[in-house]
Amino acid sequence: MLKFLQALLVLPALASAQPADEPVIAGGTCVLDREALGQERPTTPPTIENVMGRTSQSLDGEWRYLIDPMRAGLRKGNSRRDFPNDRTAEPGGPLIEYDWDESPTISVPGDWNSQIEELRWYEDLLWYRRLVNVDLERGKRYILHFEAAGYETHVWLNGEELGTHRGGFTPFEFEVTDQLEDGKNSLVVAVDAQHGKQSIPGDYFDWKNYGGIIRPVHLVEVPRTYIRDYQVSLSEDRTMVDMKVLLDGPRAAGQRVSLSLGGVETQARTDRSGFVDVQVPAQDLTLWSPENPNLHDFRVSTGSDVIEDRIGLRDIDVDGTTILLNGEPVFMRGISIHEEAIGEVGTRLMDDDMIREILGHVKSLNANFIRLAHYPHNERMVRIAEEMGLMVWSEVPIYWEVIDYSSDETMALARQMQAESIHRDFNRANIVFWSVANETPITDPRYAFLGVLIDDARAIGGDRLISAALHKDKTDGNVIPVTDPLGVELDVISVNEYEGWYGDRTLDEIREVSFDPAYEKPFIFSEFGAGALRGYRDDSDVRWTEDYQAKYFAETLKMAEDVPGLAGISPWLLKDFRSPRRWHGKYQDYWNRKGLISEAGQRKEAFEVLADWYAERAED
Ligand code: GCU
């Protein structure tokens, strides 16, 4: 397994080892010792590839739960320490102060905040338990796979601790072949939503901290030797397709592997580590694009295992200040999105129908691009966006100054989280950006920290552009520089700007603004936006009205037309979303109201302003 990733990493890593120019940080210089920082890249495929394409028992449904704000169940030497064991009080037996079968139930997947009134604001620890009946099959291996749970998750099976995962938005798993019993099994999970000084994101951010097993859980069944991973990508010159496969198991070495992509067949044999890398000509394979989101049938089979997928091929590149998709200039007509369903309550849980409803609004905007902020969204969102022809900006929640950029623990966690995200979505053609940060402070520790993430993304992330949402420079003038030294490391310079909403510039002064990025690279407005309470109308430039938001968009889009090297925008944002920072009792009520649609899905005036502007760009 280790060899597989090293095989993947060797060439790109050497390329990125070239020392970058000495970046000059405002007020200092950061000498980035990449080798010292970049040791021990994330080395193993953290989860099985394409879990949805696998034979598995769904563990979704009703689980029992217990609320544990003092984390009593995790305290060592505590009589209640036996939470993880599925025990009930017996006559004359030891005192047990819980009984799973007498506990209430909660649905998985789903955050607890939106399901249970008394947990609406709960951000501590909740215990889950589910009984799992399994007909064990000889020669099979079993993998317990969580698509996401947050923020910190501890897992026990039949009283044996399997491990802990940190990070609320990426998949993790445990092989349970040796722990599973034939028949009934007790699965106990403790999920702690609390964030802290070493967490990612830190302990302060502008969205609701939904807690729980928020995405599906699978008990995956595979043969003793199975296809652990595959990665398919188009060569830089678009003439060849590269296909890498990794097997896992006692017969992984020297195995014959058959591959088929869009009808192009080939065979190969794995090396001693169960790894094989083959190339086939790409000439007959139609490329993926927003206009033609073409996906090819893909199939890998070995003597004992087979897996199928739908794979798109495309090339993304930059040329000066232009982004090229399959060699053609493309303008990113985007919109930012939080992972939250349309509805009066606000929940992370969304099924395919909800995803299609949300992306239906995106298509009505005449958009070709979505910025999935500020963390990896669920895999179905990415896959359905790929089918619908929407390019994706994928981001890890390195958010604001509250991250501890000097901590090795936080660095390791960030790298793990990014590797989990990149690995899950590597084969999704529509992902064109890996973003390593959002509005982070210009300091040496932050530069070094993000430099490692950028190197990792270049080494394991395939053909994507690297970016980050930067701060613009502070200025009183109308020409706004963007000189963040991190720009040296990025392919695309992105900035969040709120002229006309934050600060004292009026709507009529927005047009006087121009931006002056310090880099000859594509430039994106990764955010701009204004709050509006849907239904609040007044055309005299009154904040919080739909009219103010619509005029803000019209003026900002006019200003954007004159920004040199503007390669795209992803305004903030599609839908009003829950945030505990947004207190105004009349206009917000714990909702961030910068959405172009309300939490109930009703469009605001500004929606059509953006849709019309995109319709004109789409014809360019
Ligand atoms: C910031 C930040 C967002 C936030 C937005 C806002 O740019 O990136 O997460 O919600 O501004 O203030 O609404």
PDB file of C-alpha atoms and ligand atoms in Angstrom, residues 206-207 338 371 374 399-400 438-439 496 498 502 527 572 577 581-582 592 594, ligand 1:
ATOM      1  CA  ASP A 206     -19.353  31.337  10.424  1.00  0.00           C
ATOM      2  CA  TRP A 207     -21.614  28.301  10.044  1.00  0.00           C
ATOM      3  CA  HIS A 338     -22.692  25.408   2.174  1.00  0.00           C
ATOM      4  CA  ARG A 371     -17.502  26.454  -4.754  1.00  0.00           C
ATOM      5  CA  HIS A 374     -15.719  25.533   3.468  1.00  0.00           C
ATOM      6  CA  TYR A 399     -10.456  28.807   8.039  1.00  0.00           C
ATOM      7  CA  TRP A 400      -9.497  32.187   9.552  1.00  0.00           C
ATOM      8  CA  ASN A 438     -10.089  30.541   3.485  1.00  0.00           C
ATOM      9  CA  GLU A 439      -9.136  34.026   4.744  1.00  0.00           C
ATOM     10  CA  ASN A 496     -13.123  37.380  -0.897  1.00  0.00           C
ATOM     11  CA  TYR A 498     -17.321  42.740   0.310  1.00  0.00           C
ATOM     12  CA  TYR A 502     -18.680  45.446   5.011  1.00  0.00           C
ATOM     13  CA  GLU A 527     -16.703  35.551  -2.505  1.00  0.00           C
ATOM     14  CA  TRP A 572     -21.454  34.293  -1.488  1.00  0.00           C
ATOM     15  CA  PHE A 577     -27.576  29.269   6.016  1.00  0.00           C
ATOM     16  CA  ARG A 581     -22.938  34.495  14.792  1.00  0.00           C
ATOM     17  CA  ARG A 582     -25.902  36.095  13.043  1.00  0.00           C
ATOM     18  CA  ASN A 592     -26.609  34.270   7.490  1.00  0.00           C
ATOM     19  CA  LYS A 594     -26.411  36.434   2.010  1.00  0.00           C
TER      20      LYS A 594
HETATM   21  C1  GCU B   1     -16.294  35.420   4.859  1.00  0.00           C
HETATM   22  C2  GCU B   1     -16.237  33.927   5.022  1.00  0.00           C
HETATM   23  C3  GCU B   1     -17.602  33.264   4.984  1.00  0.00           C
HETATM   24  C4  GCU B   1     -18.599  34.121   5.726  1.00  0.00           C
HETATM   25  C5  GCU B   1     -18.761  35.385   4.926  1.00  0.00           C
HETATM   26  C6  GCU B   1     -19.774  36.347   5.569  1.00  0.00           C
HETATM   27  O1  GCU B   1     -15.738  35.792   3.655  1.00  0.00           O
HETATM   28  O2  GCU B   1     -15.398  33.299   4.056  1.00  0.00           O
HETATM   29  O3  GCU B   1     -17.491  31.980   5.581  1.00  0.00           O
HETATM   30  O4  GCU B   1     -19.849  33.450   5.887  1.00  0.00           O
HETATM   31  O5  GCU B   1     -17.513  36.093   4.875  1.00  0.00           O
HETATM   32  O6  GCU B   1     -19.323  37.256   6.272  1.00  0.00           O
HETATM   33  O7  GCU B   1     -20.973  36.123   5.356  1.00  0.00           O
END
